[in-house]
Amino acid sequence: MNNYTSVKEFILLGLPHTEGLENMIFVLFLAFYLFALLGNLLIFVTILASSSLHTPMYFFLGNLSVFDIFFPSVNSPKMMVSLAGRSRTISYQGCASQVFFYHTLGGTECFLYTVMAYDRFVAICHPMRYTVIMNQRVCTSLTVCTWLGGCVHGSILTFLIFKLPYCGPNEVDSFFCDIPVVLSLACADTSLAQMVSFTNIGVVALVCFLLILLSYTCIVLSILRIRSSEGRRRAFSTCSAHLTSILLVYGPVILVYLRPASILWLDSVVQVLNNVITPSLNPLIYSLRNKDVKVALRKMVTQMAHPSLL
């Protein structure tokens, strides 16, 4: 039998080619992280407090806001601690936790965007039956399945990666623990884990993408049958934010996980975009361009500033 000395902790090497820029990058990341937290929290509270936004579309948008609070919180705090010159080490359990929560939330995100595409499909293609099809029970069931599906996805990947022995070296060539960089440190054959993780991520991403593509194909065909240009414009405007976010989500997945070869600097840039920047952009993409949210947000701020008007 092989005699392995188990690794107790890993060392995160951080972002490549950033020597001397740590303070500037720290400030930028902190700004994006705080904007993601505060922006998404504001959107979530607005949806919760405004009865006019208690519809299926905003119910799913509220879930997306919760996701965008959790997702950057998986890796950003540890990354900023490292940039501030503190410890770059992460425990074995901490590394496993990062992989689990990162891919649980990543799977949840794919499923959630698929559900949101289905919601838009029903709203535009079957407007007369929308409230019947997308009733409260259906919305709740879809949301629960979305989060549970992400949890199962993350659990499978984490089990595959951390059932392998790790006996050194223990330097993770990234700013957080993820499958490609952690697998390269294993002291055993990783071909099965690579194949299954590649297939798992690929199947989840591909199935969700095809369902989204099918939904939007039906949506476009339905919009083209609308006679008035104003009606077509309004229908397209309700989908544009969702399509923008889908591009920001699927781009990183394809570039990092579904390429045969890894390019370190490109992976790092894409991961920074996925981890920090995209969650901070979603409040702008989805909400500040949305008339209903802006009206509800303005009303809530007015009521907070002038409680006597209540």
Tab-separated table of C-alpha atoms in Angstrom:
chain	number	residue	atom	x	y	z
A	1	MET	CA	0.000	0.000	0.000
A	2	ASN	CA	1.154	3.590	-0.678
A	3	ASN	CA	2.248	5.550	2.371
A	4	TYR	CA	1.029	9.167	2.031
A	5	THR	CA	1.682	12.084	4.329
A	6	SER	CA	-1.532	14.073	4.108
A	7	VAL	CA	-1.414	17.794	3.394
A	8	LYS	CA	-2.961	19.778	6.255
A	9	GLU	CA	-3.055	23.145	4.498
A	10	PHE	CA	-2.559	24.740	1.092
A	11	ILE	CA	-0.772	27.940	0.076
A	12	LEU	CA	-2.665	30.228	-2.302
A	13	LEU	CA	-0.165	31.832	-4.701
A	14	GLY	CA	-2.656	34.554	-5.656
A	15	LEU	CA	-2.978	36.426	-8.936
A	16	PRO	CA	-0.025	36.071	-11.318
A	17	HIS	CA	2.014	39.096	-12.463
A	18	THR	CA	0.636	41.436	-9.785
A	19	GLU	CA	3.792	42.034	-7.734
A	20	GLY	CA	3.812	45.601	-6.412
A	21	LEU	CA	0.170	46.158	-7.353
A	22	GLU	CA	-1.363	44.437	-4.332
A	23	ASN	CA	-2.637	47.616	-2.630
A	24	MET	CA	-4.322	48.953	-5.764
A	25	ILE	CA	-5.915	45.570	-6.554
A	26	PHE	CA	-7.068	45.256	-2.933
A	27	VAL	CA	-8.876	48.613	-3.121
A	28	LEU	CA	-10.497	47.712	-6.466
A	29	PHE	CA	-11.640	44.291	-5.269
A	30	LEU	CA	-12.950	45.718	-2.004
A	31	ALA	CA	-14.940	48.334	-3.935
A	32	PHE	CA	-16.458	45.727	-6.273
A	33	TYR	CA	-17.179	43.363	-3.381
A	34	LEU	CA	-18.925	46.022	-1.282
A	35	PHE	CA	-20.878	47.213	-4.306
A	36	ALA	CA	-21.990	43.617	-4.987
A	37	LEU	CA	-23.116	43.140	-1.374
A	38	LEU	CA	-24.868	46.493	-0.956
A	39	GLY	CA	-26.351	46.632	-4.466
A	40	ASN	CA	-27.821	43.146	-4.337
A	41	LEU	CA	-29.007	43.581	-0.747
A	42	LEU	CA	-30.790	46.789	-1.772
A	43	ILE	CA	-32.486	45.047	-4.696
A	44	PHE	CA	-33.523	42.112	-2.491
A	45	VAL	CA	-34.989	44.394	0.210
A	46	THR	CA	-36.792	46.465	-2.435
A	47	ILE	CA	-38.413	43.366	-3.957
A	48	LEU	CA	-39.330	42.105	-0.482
A	49	ALA	CA	-40.843	45.414	0.646
A	50	SER	CA	-42.731	46.349	-2.534
A	51	SER	CA	-45.998	44.506	-3.123
A	52	SER	CA	-45.965	45.629	-6.764
A	53	LEU	CA	-42.859	43.468	-7.291
A	54	HIS	CA	-44.361	40.305	-5.826
A	55	THR	CA	-44.508	38.591	-9.216
A	56	PRO	CA	-42.678	35.479	-10.508
A	57	MET	CA	-40.104	37.493	-12.475
A	58	TYR	CA	-39.064	39.523	-9.427
A	59	PHE	CA	-39.264	36.470	-7.175
A	60	PHE	CA	-36.523	34.864	-9.280
A	61	LEU	CA	-34.642	38.161	-9.466
A	62	GLY	CA	-34.688	38.238	-5.660
A	63	ASN	CA	-33.142	34.766	-5.648
A	64	LEU	CA	-30.480	35.997	-8.067
A	65	SER	CA	-29.706	38.882	-5.695
A	66	VAL	CA	-29.256	36.396	-2.813
A	67	PHE	CA	-26.972	34.337	-5.050
A	68	ASP	CA	-24.930	37.438	-5.952
A	69	ILE	CA	-24.421	38.142	-2.237
A	70	PHE	CA	-23.257	34.598	-1.468
A	71	PHE	CA	-21.131	33.903	-4.550
A	72	PRO	CA	-18.425	36.592	-4.195
A	73	SER	CA	-18.329	35.862	-0.444
A	74	VAL	CA	-16.959	32.354	-1.088
A	75	ASN	CA	-13.533	33.521	-2.274
A	76	SER	CA	-13.255	37.325	-2.144
A	77	PRO	CA	-12.616	37.761	1.628
A	78	LYS	CA	-9.702	35.279	1.604
A	79	MET	CA	-8.326	36.846	-1.573
A	80	MET	CA	-8.370	40.319	-0.009
A	81	VAL	CA	-6.687	39.014	3.163
A	82	SER	CA	-3.881	37.673	0.964
A	83	LEU	CA	-3.621	40.951	-0.968
A	84	ALA	CA	-3.374	42.849	2.328
A	85	GLY	CA	-0.193	40.898	3.115
A	86	ARG	CA	-1.730	38.545	5.648
A	87	SER	CA	-1.643	34.758	5.563
A	88	ARG	CA	-1.814	33.046	2.166
A	89	THR	CA	-2.446	29.655	3.725
A	90	ILE	CA	-5.813	27.911	3.746
A	91	SER	CA	-6.633	24.749	5.669
A	92	TYR	CA	-7.487	21.496	3.901
A	93	GLN	CA	-11.078	21.813	5.140
A	94	GLY	CA	-11.196	25.466	4.062
A	95	CYS	CA	-10.011	24.518	0.579
A	96	ALA	CA	-12.657	21.780	0.334
A	97	SER	CA	-15.286	24.286	1.514
A	98	GLN	CA	-14.294	26.738	-1.220
A	99	VAL	CA	-14.642	24.044	-3.906
A	100	PHE	CA	-17.998	22.905	-2.501
A	101	PHE	CA	-19.628	26.323	-2.153
A	102	TYR	CA	-18.135	27.651	-5.401
A	103	HIS	CA	-19.558	24.798	-7.477
A	104	THR	CA	-22.793	24.525	-5.484
A	105	LEU	CA	-23.491	28.174	-6.215
A	106	GLY	CA	-22.190	27.816	-9.777
A	107	GLY	CA	-24.650	24.983	-10.431
A	108	THR	CA	-27.428	26.950	-8.748
A	109	GLU	CA	-26.670	29.904	-11.003
A	110	CYS	CA	-26.998	27.796	-14.170
A	111	PHE	CA	-30.288	26.306	-12.985
A	112	LEU	CA	-31.606	29.707	-11.882
A	113	TYR	CA	-30.909	31.337	-15.253
A	114	THR	CA	-32.686	28.410	-16.919
A	115	VAL	CA	-35.742	28.908	-14.704
A	116	MET	CA	-35.685	32.651	-15.412
A	117	ALA	CA	-35.599	31.933	-19.156
A	118	TYR	CA	-38.606	29.627	-18.747
A	119	ASP	CA	-40.413	32.384	-16.825
A	120	ARG	CA	-39.815	34.836	-19.696
A	121	PHE	CA	-40.940	32.178	-22.195
A	122	VAL	CA	-44.262	31.719	-20.385
A	123	ALA	CA	-44.739	35.494	-19.927
A	124	ILE	CA	-44.209	36.310	-23.611
A	125	CYS	CA	-45.472	33.185	-25.378
A	126	HIS	CA	-48.439	32.442	-23.075
A	127	PRO	CA	-49.334	35.808	-21.472
A	128	MET	CA	-52.982	34.912	-20.820
A	129	ARG	CA	-52.026	31.810	-18.829
A	130	TYR	CA	-48.920	33.291	-17.166
A	131	THR	CA	-50.314	33.685	-13.635
A	132	VAL	CA	-51.891	30.223	-13.805
A	133	ILE	CA	-48.727	28.440	-14.995
A	134	MET	CA	-46.268	30.418	-12.848
A	135	ASN	CA	-48.280	30.251	-9.626
A	136	GLN	CA	-46.713	30.510	-6.178
A	137	ARG	CA	-46.407	26.743	-5.739
A	138	VAL	CA	-44.619	26.309	-9.084
A	139	CYS	CA	-42.239	29.224	-8.395
A	140	THR	CA	-41.380	27.870	-4.936
A	141	SER	CA	-40.853	24.332	-6.268
A	142	LEU	CA	-38.604	25.546	-9.090
A	143	THR	CA	-36.545	27.628	-6.657
A	144	VAL	CA	-36.109	24.763	-4.169
A	145	CYS	CA	-35.077	22.415	-6.996
A	146	THR	CA	-32.625	25.035	-8.251
A	147	TRP	CA	-30.799	25.324	-4.913
A	148	LEU	CA	-30.952	21.564	-4.181
A	149	GLY	CA	-29.662	20.780	-7.674
A	150	GLY	CA	-26.708	23.096	-7.116
A	151	CYS	CA	-25.991	21.415	-3.777
A	152	VAL	CA	-25.955	17.944	-5.367
A	153	HIS	CA	-23.709	19.229	-8.167
A	154	GLY	CA	-21.219	20.758	-5.691
A	155	SER	CA	-21.259	17.675	-3.434
A	156	ILE	CA	-20.380	15.300	-6.286
A	157	LEU	CA	-17.467	17.442	-7.454
A	158	THR	CA	-16.100	18.017	-3.944
A	159	PHE	CA	-16.256	14.292	-3.130
A	160	LEU	CA	-14.414	13.426	-6.362
A	161	ILE	CA	-11.628	15.945	-5.772
A	162	PHE	CA	-11.012	15.416	-2.059
A	163	LYS	CA	-11.218	11.636	-1.942
A	164	LEU	CA	-7.831	11.742	-3.690
A	165	PRO	CA	-4.669	11.834	-1.523
A	166	TYR	CA	-2.672	15.072	-1.276
A	167	CYS	CA	0.870	14.645	0.014
A	168	GLY	CA	2.645	17.706	-1.388
A	169	PRO	CA	3.464	20.075	-2.993
A	170	ASN	CA	0.722	22.215	-1.510
A	171	GLU	CA	0.967	25.450	-3.531
A	172	VAL	CA	-2.319	26.303	-5.274
A	173	ASP	CA	-1.537	28.298	-8.410
A	174	SER	CA	-4.544	30.621	-8.031
A	175	PHE	CA	-6.189	32.995	-5.554
A	176	PHE	CA	-8.689	30.317	-4.451
A	177	CYS	CA	-9.183	26.549	-4.502
A	178	ASP	CA	-10.791	25.281	-7.676
A	179	ILE	CA	-10.872	21.954	-9.451
A	180	PRO	CA	-8.126	22.379	-12.113
A	181	VAL	CA	-5.500	23.828	-9.748
A	182	VAL	CA	-6.252	21.489	-6.821
A	183	LEU	CA	-6.342	18.328	-8.948
A	184	SER	CA	-2.832	19.058	-10.229
A	185	LEU	CA	-1.544	18.631	-6.633
A	186	ALA	CA	-3.011	15.148	-6.076
A	187	CYS	CA	-0.628	12.248	-5.408
A	188	ALA	CA	-2.637	9.746	-7.445
A	189	ASP	CA	-4.087	9.221	-10.888
A	190	THR	CA	-6.562	12.033	-11.502
A	191	SER	CA	-7.870	10.908	-14.897
A	192	LEU	CA	-11.176	9.602	-13.513
A	193	ALA	CA	-11.773	12.730	-11.404
A	194	GLN	CA	-10.893	14.956	-14.370
A	195	MET	CA	-13.193	13.065	-16.707
A	196	VAL	CA	-16.154	12.972	-14.309
A	197	SER	CA	-15.786	16.625	-13.227
A	198	PHE	CA	-15.390	17.736	-16.858
A	199	THR	CA	-18.481	15.704	-17.812
A	200	ASN	CA	-20.507	16.876	-14.804
A	201	ILE	CA	-19.785	20.565	-15.352
A	202	GLY	CA	-20.155	20.168	-19.115
A	203	VAL	CA	-23.507	18.362	-18.889
A	204	VAL	CA	-24.978	20.861	-16.406
A	205	ALA	CA	-23.784	23.866	-18.430
A	206	LEU	CA	-24.789	22.362	-21.795
A	207	VAL	CA	-28.272	21.187	-20.731
A	208	CYS	CA	-29.034	24.543	-19.091
A	209	PHE	CA	-27.704	26.419	-22.127
A	210	LEU	CA	-29.782	24.344	-24.562
A	211	LEU	CA	-32.940	24.891	-22.482
A	212	ILE	CA	-32.229	28.634	-22.366
A	213	LEU	CA	-31.596	28.626	-26.130
A	214	LEU	CA	-34.866	26.765	-26.738
A	215	SER	CA	-36.783	29.225	-24.534
A	216	TYR	CA	-35.341	32.245	-26.326
A	217	THR	CA	-35.882	30.741	-29.766
A	218	CYS	CA	-39.586	30.449	-28.917
A	219	ILE	CA	-39.532	33.960	-27.407
A	220	VAL	CA	-37.978	35.519	-30.547
A	221	LEU	CA	-40.452	33.757	-32.823
A	222	SER	CA	-43.305	34.953	-30.616
A	223	ILE	CA	-41.995	38.545	-30.529
A	224	LEU	CA	-41.673	38.650	-34.321
A	225	ARG	CA	-45.391	37.883	-34.548
A	226	ILE	CA	-46.245	40.986	-32.488
A	227	ARG	CA	-47.641	43.581	-34.884
A	228	SER	CA	-46.765	46.826	-33.086
A	229	SER	CA	-43.141	47.978	-32.981
A	230	GLU	CA	-43.706	49.302	-29.441
A	231	GLY	CA	-44.884	45.864	-28.310
A	232	ARG	CA	-41.826	44.203	-29.869
A	233	ARG	CA	-39.520	46.751	-28.247
A	234	ARG	CA	-41.029	46.195	-24.791
A	235	ALA	CA	-40.857	42.424	-25.150
A	236	PHE	CA	-37.206	42.526	-26.206
A	237	SER	CA	-36.342	44.937	-23.385
A	238	THR	CA	-37.621	42.494	-20.738
A	239	CYS	CA	-35.182	39.854	-22.056
A	240	SER	CA	-32.080	41.946	-22.793
A	241	ALA	CA	-30.845	42.055	-19.189
A	242	HIS	CA	-31.213	38.295	-18.821
A	243	LEU	CA	-29.308	37.649	-22.062
A	244	THR	CA	-26.487	39.981	-20.977
A	245	SER	CA	-26.083	38.110	-17.695
A	246	ILE	CA	-26.127	34.738	-19.481
A	247	LEU	CA	-23.188	35.827	-21.639
A	248	LEU	CA	-21.268	36.925	-18.532
A	249	VAL	CA	-21.981	33.553	-16.873
A	250	TYR	CA	-21.349	31.105	-19.703
A	251	GLY	CA	-18.237	32.856	-21.035
A	252	PRO	CA	-16.158	32.068	-17.911
A	253	VAL	CA	-17.513	28.486	-17.696
A	254	ILE	CA	-16.430	27.739	-21.272
A	255	LEU	CA	-13.056	29.454	-20.959
A	256	VAL	CA	-12.037	27.841	-17.644
A	257	TYR	CA	-13.626	24.391	-17.480
A	258	LEU	CA	-14.435	23.281	-21.013
A	259	ARG	CA	-11.071	23.958	-22.694
A	260	PRO	CA	-8.640	21.064	-23.214
A	261	ALA	CA	-5.622	23.129	-22.036
A	262	SER	CA	-5.303	25.660	-19.235
A	263	ILE	CA	-3.705	29.111	-19.652
A	264	LEU	CA	-2.882	30.461	-16.187
A	265	TRP	CA	-3.158	34.213	-16.811
A	266	LEU	CA	-6.369	33.831	-18.823
A	267	ASP	CA	-7.909	31.601	-16.155
A	268	SER	CA	-7.085	34.202	-13.490
A	269	VAL	CA	-8.607	37.079	-15.466
A	270	VAL	CA	-11.763	35.078	-16.178
A	271	GLN	CA	-12.082	33.947	-12.554
A	272	VAL	CA	-11.753	37.533	-11.291
A	273	LEU	CA	-14.513	38.557	-13.717
A	274	ASN	CA	-16.706	35.657	-12.579
A	275	ASN	CA	-16.017	35.962	-8.826
A	276	VAL	CA	-15.963	39.696	-8.221
A	277	ILE	CA	-17.068	41.820	-11.157
A	278	THR	CA	-20.152	40.032	-12.540
A	279	PRO	CA	-22.015	39.897	-9.168
A	280	SER	CA	-21.478	43.643	-8.797
A	281	LEU	CA	-22.805	44.317	-12.307
A	282	ASN	CA	-26.067	42.400	-11.967
A	283	PRO	CA	-27.814	45.123	-9.891
A	284	LEU	CA	-27.009	47.534	-12.737
A	285	ILE	CA	-27.893	45.108	-15.528
A	286	TYR	CA	-31.182	43.927	-14.059
A	287	SER	CA	-32.518	46.665	-11.888
A	288	LEU	CA	-31.348	50.163	-12.632
A	289	ARG	CA	-32.578	49.711	-16.211
A	290	ASN	CA	-35.913	48.373	-14.939
A	291	LYS	CA	-38.645	50.966	-14.550
A	292	ASP	CA	-40.672	48.969	-11.986
A	293	VAL	CA	-37.652	48.440	-9.724
A	294	LYS	CA	-36.582	52.074	-9.981
A	295	VAL	CA	-40.073	53.279	-9.021
A	296	ALA	CA	-40.258	50.827	-6.100
A	297	LEU	CA	-36.746	51.766	-4.969
A	298	ARG	CA	-37.553	55.489	-5.113
A	299	LYS	CA	-40.758	54.914	-3.151
A	300	MET	CA	-38.963	52.883	-0.478
A	301	VAL	CA	-36.210	55.497	-0.074
A	302	THR	CA	-38.845	58.264	0.200
A	303	GLN	CA	-40.732	56.342	2.887
A	304	MET	CA	-37.511	55.748	4.838
A	305	ALA	CA	-36.565	59.417	4.600
A	306	HIS	CA	-40.082	60.634	5.487
A	307	PRO	CA	-41.724	58.018	7.731
A	308	SER	CA	-44.541	60.475	8.519
A	309	LEU	CA	-45.836	59.928	4.974
A	310	LEU	CA	-46.619	56.278	5.777
